[in-house]
Amino acid sequence: MDIILQTNNLSKRFKNKLALKNVNMTIYRGDIYGFVGENGAGKSTLIRLVTNILRPSTGSYSLNLPKRLGVVGAIVESPAFHPGLNALQNLRYQSDLLGYKKTDEELLVLLDKVGLEEQRNSKKVVKNFSLGMKQRLSIAVTLLSNPEFILLDEPMNGLDPAGIKEMRDLILELNRKGTTFLISSHILTELDKVATRYGFISHGELVEEISVRDLHKKAKSYTEVKLGSEVNAKVRELLSGLNFKEASATTLHFATVAEAQNALKLLVANDISVTSFEEIHETIEDYYLQKINKGVGA
C-alpha cells in the first residue's frame, strides 16, 4: 500500500513534559485516519509537528507527496479571519495571500461546498459568524489548494447536528475523489461514520493502529438478559448448562444470541420474569477505553 505519512519514533518535549513519546504512525493513501485520544494525549502536538508548526525533540517523519504548494491542507488552531470582511472577501483575501488567485466563481463554489451558500451575497461579516460558520469557512480555505492530504483537529467543534452531517458528507465526498485525511476528534460516534483506520493515543504514546474491519472483528458483542428479580440459586440451576456471566444482581450476559434464547425459554417456562433481552455490540468508545486502560502493546 502507498504510504502518505510515516513517523519514526517521533517525540516532543515541552520543558519538563514529554508530550509525545516515540510515536510510529503510518497513514496510507486513501485513509480516513481517526486519531483518538483524551484531552492532552498528544493529538494536536503530533498534527503541529507534521505540519511544521513545531519541531520534534527527537525522531522524524516523512510525507510521500508531490512537491507543490498546498498539497497538504490543515486546520490545527481556532479559525482566524479578518473580522470586518464577509465570507467571500475573506476567501478572496486568503486566496490572494497564499498565491492561488482563484476567481470569485471558484470561491463561490467552495462556499457552497462547505454549506455556506447563504453567505454568497451576504454582507454579514465574520465577527458576527457563529463558531460553526467559522469552522466551515476554515474548511473552504483549506480546500483552496486542492490538497491531497488534509489534517483536521476537532473539525466538528461548534457545529450543530445538520452542520456535523454536512461536514461528514464533505469528508466522504473528498475521500471518494482521492483525498486522504487525518482527523482528530473526541466525537467518536461521528468518527465511526467516516473512519477507515484508527490510531489510539494516550499520554503521548500510540497505543494501537487498527483498520475498521479488524476493529469490528475484535470488538466484543454479547446478549444481555435482565430479570425482574435478583439472580438466585434456582436461576443458576436452570441455566447451569449454558455459558453466561452475572453482570449485576439482575443482569445476565450470554456470549451468543442462541444461548440467550435458550435461557429465555427456560426462564419463561419456569415463571421467572424477564424485563429485557438485547444484543449489545461494543462501540469504538468502549474499545478505546479498554485499550488505553491496558496500555501500549496490549
Tab-separated table of C-alpha atoms in Angstrom:
chain	number	residue	atom	x	y	z
A	1	MET	CA	0.000	0.000	0.000
A	2	ASP	CA	1.097	3.567	-0.751
A	3	ILE	CA	2.224	5.327	2.453
A	4	ILE	CA	1.492	9.078	2.680
A	5	LEU	CA	2.706	9.792	6.233
A	6	GLN	CA	5.245	7.815	8.236
A	7	THR	CA	6.563	8.846	11.652
A	8	ASN	CA	9.683	7.273	13.127
A	9	ASN	CA	9.979	7.387	16.937
A	10	LEU	CA	8.560	10.911	16.874
A	11	SER	CA	8.846	12.631	20.255
A	12	LYS	CA	8.215	16.118	21.590
A	13	ARG	CA	9.168	17.543	24.978
A	14	PHE	CA	7.948	20.850	26.395
A	15	LYS	CA	10.304	21.738	29.267
A	16	ASN	CA	9.577	19.006	31.819
A	17	LYS	CA	6.634	17.418	29.993
A	18	LEU	CA	7.019	14.687	27.373
A	19	ALA	CA	4.012	15.359	25.138
A	20	LEU	CA	4.819	12.654	22.538
A	21	LYS	CA	6.912	9.548	23.106
A	22	ASN	CA	8.376	7.514	20.234
A	23	VAL	CA	5.281	7.594	18.048
A	24	ASN	CA	5.390	5.329	14.991
A	25	MET	CA	2.356	6.128	12.853
A	26	THR	CA	1.537	5.065	9.298
A	27	ILE	CA	-1.146	6.643	7.128
A	28	TYR	CA	-1.863	5.161	3.707
A	29	ARG	CA	-3.173	6.922	0.621
A	30	GLY	CA	-6.956	6.927	0.732
A	31	ASP	CA	-7.213	6.560	4.509
A	32	ILE	CA	-9.621	8.470	6.681
A	33	TYR	CA	-7.483	8.067	9.781
A	34	GLY	CA	-9.369	8.676	13.016
A	35	PHE	CA	-6.911	9.937	15.620
A	36	VAL	CA	-8.414	9.245	19.038
A	37	GLY	CA	-7.219	10.259	22.486
A	38	GLU	CA	-8.176	12.061	25.653
A	39	ASN	CA	-7.543	15.792	26.081
A	40	GLY	CA	-3.798	16.296	26.412
A	41	ALA	CA	-2.981	12.885	24.911
A	42	GLY	CA	-0.771	14.433	22.206
A	43	LYS	CA	-3.109	14.581	19.196
A	44	SER	CA	-2.706	18.296	18.486
A	45	THR	CA	1.034	18.136	19.175
A	46	LEU	CA	1.506	15.451	16.513
A	47	ILE	CA	-0.528	17.412	13.969
A	48	ARG	CA	1.556	20.526	14.676
A	49	LEU	CA	4.752	18.504	14.219
A	50	VAL	CA	3.836	17.058	10.827
A	51	THR	CA	2.664	20.484	9.582
A	52	ASN	CA	5.971	22.127	10.626
A	53	ILE	CA	4.372	24.369	13.252
A	54	LEU	CA	6.537	22.598	15.845
A	55	ARG	CA	9.884	20.851	15.582
A	56	PRO	CA	10.340	17.356	17.033
A	57	SER	CA	12.627	16.868	20.018
A	58	THR	CA	13.703	13.504	18.624
A	59	GLY	CA	12.579	11.230	15.815
A	60	SER	CA	11.385	12.142	12.349
A	61	TYR	CA	8.533	11.935	9.866
A	62	SER	CA	8.212	11.728	6.099
A	63	LEU	CA	5.461	12.743	3.682
A	64	ASN	CA	5.203	10.905	0.376
A	65	LEU	CA	3.502	13.645	-1.645
A	66	PRO	CA	4.242	15.778	-4.720
A	67	LYS	CA	6.336	18.895	-4.115
A	68	ARG	CA	3.772	21.595	-4.788
A	69	LEU	CA	2.218	24.483	-2.914
A	70	GLY	CA	-0.732	23.431	-0.768
A	71	VAL	CA	-0.501	19.669	-1.297
A	72	VAL	CA	-1.148	19.359	2.452
A	73	GLY	CA	-4.080	21.202	3.994
A	74	ALA	CA	-4.699	21.561	7.709
A	75	ILE	CA	-6.894	23.136	10.344
A	76	VAL	CA	-4.830	22.999	13.516
A	77	GLU	CA	-5.977	26.002	15.509
A	78	SER	CA	-9.093	28.075	16.103
A	79	PRO	CA	-10.251	29.721	12.866
A	80	ALA	CA	-8.697	33.183	12.349
A	81	PHE	CA	-10.153	35.587	9.769
A	82	HIS	CA	-10.411	39.302	9.125
A	83	PRO	CA	-13.370	40.162	11.390
A	84	GLY	CA	-14.604	43.045	9.223
A	85	LEU	CA	-14.865	41.087	5.962
A	86	ASN	CA	-17.634	38.770	4.807
A	87	ALA	CA	-17.127	35.124	3.815
A	88	LEU	CA	-16.339	35.741	0.146
A	89	GLN	CA	-13.999	38.640	0.935
A	90	ASN	CA	-12.108	36.519	3.460
A	91	LEU	CA	-11.782	33.687	0.957
A	92	ARG	CA	-10.571	36.095	-1.724
A	93	TYR	CA	-8.039	37.599	0.684
A	94	GLN	CA	-6.697	34.163	1.687
A	95	SER	CA	-6.571	33.031	-1.946
A	96	ASP	CA	-4.512	36.058	-2.993
A	97	LEU	CA	-2.315	35.940	0.114
A	98	LEU	CA	-1.444	32.291	-0.450
A	99	GLY	CA	-0.871	32.777	-4.171
A	100	TYR	CA	-3.766	30.687	-5.512
A	101	LYS	CA	-5.502	33.541	-7.394
A	102	LYS	CA	-8.908	31.875	-7.545
A	103	THR	CA	-11.773	33.545	-9.421
A	104	ASP	CA	-14.845	34.677	-7.498
A	105	GLU	CA	-16.855	31.948	-9.205
A	106	GLU	CA	-14.420	29.319	-7.937
A	107	LEU	CA	-14.618	30.823	-4.436
A	108	LEU	CA	-18.425	30.764	-4.507
A	109	VAL	CA	-18.320	27.070	-5.406
A	110	LEU	CA	-16.186	26.485	-2.297
A	111	LEU	CA	-18.693	28.350	-0.110
A	112	ASP	CA	-21.445	26.118	-1.497
A	113	LYS	CA	-19.364	23.004	-0.877
A	114	VAL	CA	-18.888	23.765	2.839
A	115	GLY	CA	-22.519	24.692	3.454
A	116	LEU	CA	-22.131	28.493	3.385
A	117	GLU	CA	-24.203	29.073	0.256
A	118	GLU	CA	-26.349	31.578	2.160
A	119	GLN	CA	-23.241	33.755	2.521
A	120	ARG	CA	-22.702	34.043	-1.255
A	121	ASN	CA	-24.080	37.589	-1.431
A	122	SER	CA	-24.360	38.323	2.272
A	123	LYS	CA	-22.913	41.454	3.868
A	124	LYS	CA	-22.639	39.658	7.206
A	125	VAL	CA	-19.036	39.987	8.423
A	126	VAL	CA	-17.066	37.183	10.055
A	127	LYS	CA	-17.025	38.774	13.512
A	128	ASN	CA	-20.772	38.033	13.606
A	129	PHE	CA	-20.363	34.406	12.496
A	130	SER	CA	-21.037	31.502	14.848
A	131	LEU	CA	-18.143	29.168	15.675
A	132	GLY	CA	-19.672	26.597	13.345
A	133	MET	CA	-19.758	29.080	10.434
A	134	LYS	CA	-16.115	29.975	11.071
A	135	GLN	CA	-15.261	26.263	11.103
A	136	ARG	CA	-16.895	25.805	7.702
A	137	LEU	CA	-15.044	28.814	6.326
A	138	SER	CA	-11.790	27.289	7.593
A	139	ILE	CA	-12.523	24.163	5.574
A	140	ALA	CA	-13.139	26.322	2.490
A	141	VAL	CA	-9.715	27.986	2.977
A	142	THR	CA	-8.110	24.550	3.331
A	143	LEU	CA	-9.670	23.469	0.025
A	144	LEU	CA	-8.265	26.455	-1.905
A	145	SER	CA	-5.183	24.452	-2.875
A	146	ASN	CA	-6.935	21.161	-3.752
A	147	PRO	CA	-4.845	19.315	-1.135
A	148	GLU	CA	-4.183	15.587	-1.395
A	149	PHE	CA	-3.780	15.185	2.373
A	150	ILE	CA	-5.906	17.087	4.909
A	151	LEU	CA	-5.319	17.159	8.673
A	152	LEU	CA	-8.283	18.272	10.773
A	153	ASP	CA	-8.060	18.955	14.504
A	154	GLU	CA	-11.570	18.677	16.015
A	155	PRO	CA	-13.424	19.687	12.803
A	156	MET	CA	-16.873	19.092	14.355
A	157	ASN	CA	-16.368	21.689	17.097
A	158	GLY	CA	-19.155	24.254	17.192
A	159	LEU	CA	-21.287	22.542	14.552
A	160	ASP	CA	-24.952	21.746	15.080
A	161	PRO	CA	-26.264	18.288	14.027
A	162	ALA	CA	-27.005	19.496	10.483
A	163	GLY	CA	-23.532	21.018	10.233
A	164	ILE	CA	-21.904	17.818	11.501
A	165	LYS	CA	-23.707	15.819	8.810
A	166	GLU	CA	-22.628	18.305	6.116
A	167	MET	CA	-19.022	18.078	7.338
A	168	ARG	CA	-19.206	14.283	7.333
A	169	ASP	CA	-20.649	14.215	3.809
A	170	LEU	CA	-17.941	16.614	2.595
A	171	ILE	CA	-15.152	14.458	4.072
A	172	LEU	CA	-16.595	11.341	2.435
A	173	GLU	CA	-17.053	13.120	-0.912
A	174	LEU	CA	-13.457	14.395	-0.942
A	175	ASN	CA	-12.168	10.982	0.133
A	176	ARG	CA	-14.008	9.318	-2.773
A	177	LYS	CA	-12.159	11.726	-5.064
A	178	GLY	CA	-8.798	10.677	-3.627
A	179	THR	CA	-8.149	12.939	-0.620
A	180	THR	CA	-6.522	11.336	2.418
A	181	PHE	CA	-7.498	12.534	5.900
A	182	LEU	CA	-6.126	12.551	9.404
A	183	ILE	CA	-8.961	13.592	11.724
A	184	SER	CA	-8.506	14.249	15.412
A	185	SER	CA	-11.846	14.233	17.216
A	186	HIS	CA	-13.374	13.403	20.576
A	187	ILE	CA	-16.800	12.841	18.966
A	188	LEU	CA	-16.227	9.129	18.466
A	189	THR	CA	-19.740	8.400	17.216
A	190	GLU	CA	-19.066	10.729	14.286
A	191	LEU	CA	-15.588	9.366	13.591
A	192	ASP	CA	-17.124	5.903	13.468
A	193	LYS	CA	-19.231	7.014	10.475
A	194	VAL	CA	-16.249	8.073	8.336
A	195	ALA	CA	-13.000	6.484	9.551
A	196	THR	CA	-11.338	3.615	7.699
A	197	ARG	CA	-8.447	3.259	10.175
A	198	TYR	CA	-7.807	4.388	13.738
A	199	GLY	CA	-4.853	5.418	15.840
A	200	PHE	CA	-5.380	5.388	19.607
A	201	ILE	CA	-3.087	7.638	21.632
A	202	SER	CA	-2.823	8.020	25.404
A	203	HIS	CA	-0.379	10.060	27.480
A	204	GLY	CA	1.752	10.735	24.413
A	205	GLU	CA	2.088	7.091	23.329
A	206	LEU	CA	0.448	5.471	20.311
A	207	VAL	CA	-1.377	2.512	21.862
A	208	GLU	CA	-2.653	0.876	18.676
A	209	GLU	CA	-3.331	1.366	14.971
A	210	ILE	CA	-6.162	-0.715	13.575
A	211	SER	CA	-8.396	-0.848	10.499
A	212	VAL	CA	-12.147	-0.534	10.930
A	213	ARG	CA	-12.556	-4.084	9.592
A	214	ASP	CA	-10.167	-5.519	12.187
A	215	LEU	CA	-11.690	-3.399	14.937
A	216	HIS	CA	-15.129	-4.810	14.192
A	217	LYS	CA	-13.678	-8.331	14.309
A	218	LYS	CA	-12.045	-7.680	17.696
A	219	ALA	CA	-14.892	-5.697	19.266
A	220	LYS	CA	-16.918	-7.724	21.706
A	221	SER	CA	-20.602	-8.500	21.371
A	222	TYR	CA	-22.954	-10.300	23.709
A	223	THR	CA	-26.647	-10.650	24.536
A	224	GLU	CA	-27.966	-9.133	27.724
A	225	VAL	CA	-30.920	-10.585	29.618
A	226	LYS	CA	-32.375	-8.604	32.524
A	227	LEU	CA	-34.574	-10.263	35.131
A	228	GLY	CA	-37.402	-8.783	37.172
A	229	SER	CA	-35.737	-10.037	40.356
A	230	GLU	CA	-32.249	-10.934	41.548
A	231	VAL	CA	-30.395	-13.941	40.181
A	232	ASN	CA	-30.812	-16.771	42.725
A	233	ALA	CA	-29.943	-20.429	43.140
A	234	LYS	CA	-32.972	-21.511	41.109
A	235	VAL	CA	-31.903	-19.384	38.127
A	236	ARG	CA	-28.327	-20.629	38.341
A	237	GLU	CA	-29.513	-24.239	38.403
A	238	LEU	CA	-31.864	-23.720	35.436
A	239	LEU	CA	-29.104	-22.205	33.356
A	240	SER	CA	-26.266	-24.423	34.552
A	241	GLY	CA	-25.792	-25.925	31.092
A	242	LEU	CA	-25.334	-22.530	29.432
A	243	ASN	CA	-22.360	-20.167	29.206
A	244	PHE	CA	-23.253	-16.909	30.911
A	245	LYS	CA	-21.874	-14.234	33.229
A	246	GLU	CA	-23.674	-12.424	36.029
A	247	ALA	CA	-23.096	-8.787	35.097
A	248	SER	CA	-25.149	-7.490	38.038
A	249	ALA	CA	-27.666	-8.737	40.593
A	250	THR	CA	-30.406	-8.834	37.940
A	251	THR	CA	-28.444	-8.964	34.660
A	252	LEU	CA	-27.023	-11.915	32.722
A	253	HIS	CA	-24.664	-11.756	29.747
A	254	PHE	CA	-24.505	-14.519	27.142
A	255	ALA	CA	-21.776	-14.960	24.549
A	256	THR	CA	-24.218	-15.872	21.777
A	257	VAL	CA	-27.789	-14.988	20.847
A	258	ALA	CA	-28.643	-18.689	20.610
A	259	GLU	CA	-27.635	-19.330	24.235
A	260	ALA	CA	-29.566	-16.286	25.392
A	261	GLN	CA	-32.655	-17.502	23.518
A	262	ASN	CA	-32.362	-20.926	25.171
A	263	ALA	CA	-32.076	-19.205	28.534
A	264	LEU	CA	-35.136	-17.078	27.782
A	265	LYS	CA	-37.221	-20.195	27.054
A	266	LEU	CA	-36.129	-21.827	30.313
A	267	LEU	CA	-36.781	-18.716	32.376
A	268	VAL	CA	-40.234	-18.063	30.909
A	269	ALA	CA	-41.224	-21.735	31.253
A	270	ASN	CA	-40.382	-21.512	34.956
A	271	ASP	CA	-42.290	-18.267	35.566
A	272	ILE	CA	-39.168	-16.154	36.087
A	273	SER	CA	-39.764	-12.566	34.987
A	274	VAL	CA	-37.581	-11.239	32.149
A	275	THR	CA	-37.693	-7.451	31.677
A	276	SER	CA	-35.399	-7.073	28.660
A	277	PHE	CA	-33.497	-9.039	26.018
A	278	GLU	CA	-30.927	-7.102	23.980
A	279	GLU	CA	-27.946	-7.692	21.710
A	280	ILE	CA	-25.048	-5.465	22.792
A	281	HIS	CA	-22.203	-4.519	20.437
A	282	GLU	CA	-19.066	-2.885	21.772
A	283	THR	CA	-18.664	0.666	20.470
A	284	ILE	CA	-15.432	2.326	19.393
A	285	GLU	CA	-15.548	4.256	22.664
A	286	ASP	CA	-15.777	1.011	24.661
A	287	TYR	CA	-12.894	-0.479	22.677
A	288	TYR	CA	-10.761	2.637	23.062
A	289	LEU	CA	-11.291	2.874	26.835
A	290	GLN	CA	-10.380	-0.788	27.278
A	291	LYS	CA	-7.306	-0.330	25.115
A	292	ILE	CA	-5.892	2.691	26.937
A	293	ASN	CA	-6.565	1.052	30.295
A	294	LYS	CA	-4.440	-1.907	29.186
A	295	GLY	CA	-1.691	0.326	27.758
A	296	VAL	CA	0.772	0.146	24.864
A	297	GLY	CA	1.200	-3.264	23.242
A	298	ALA	CA	-1.822	-4.786	24.987
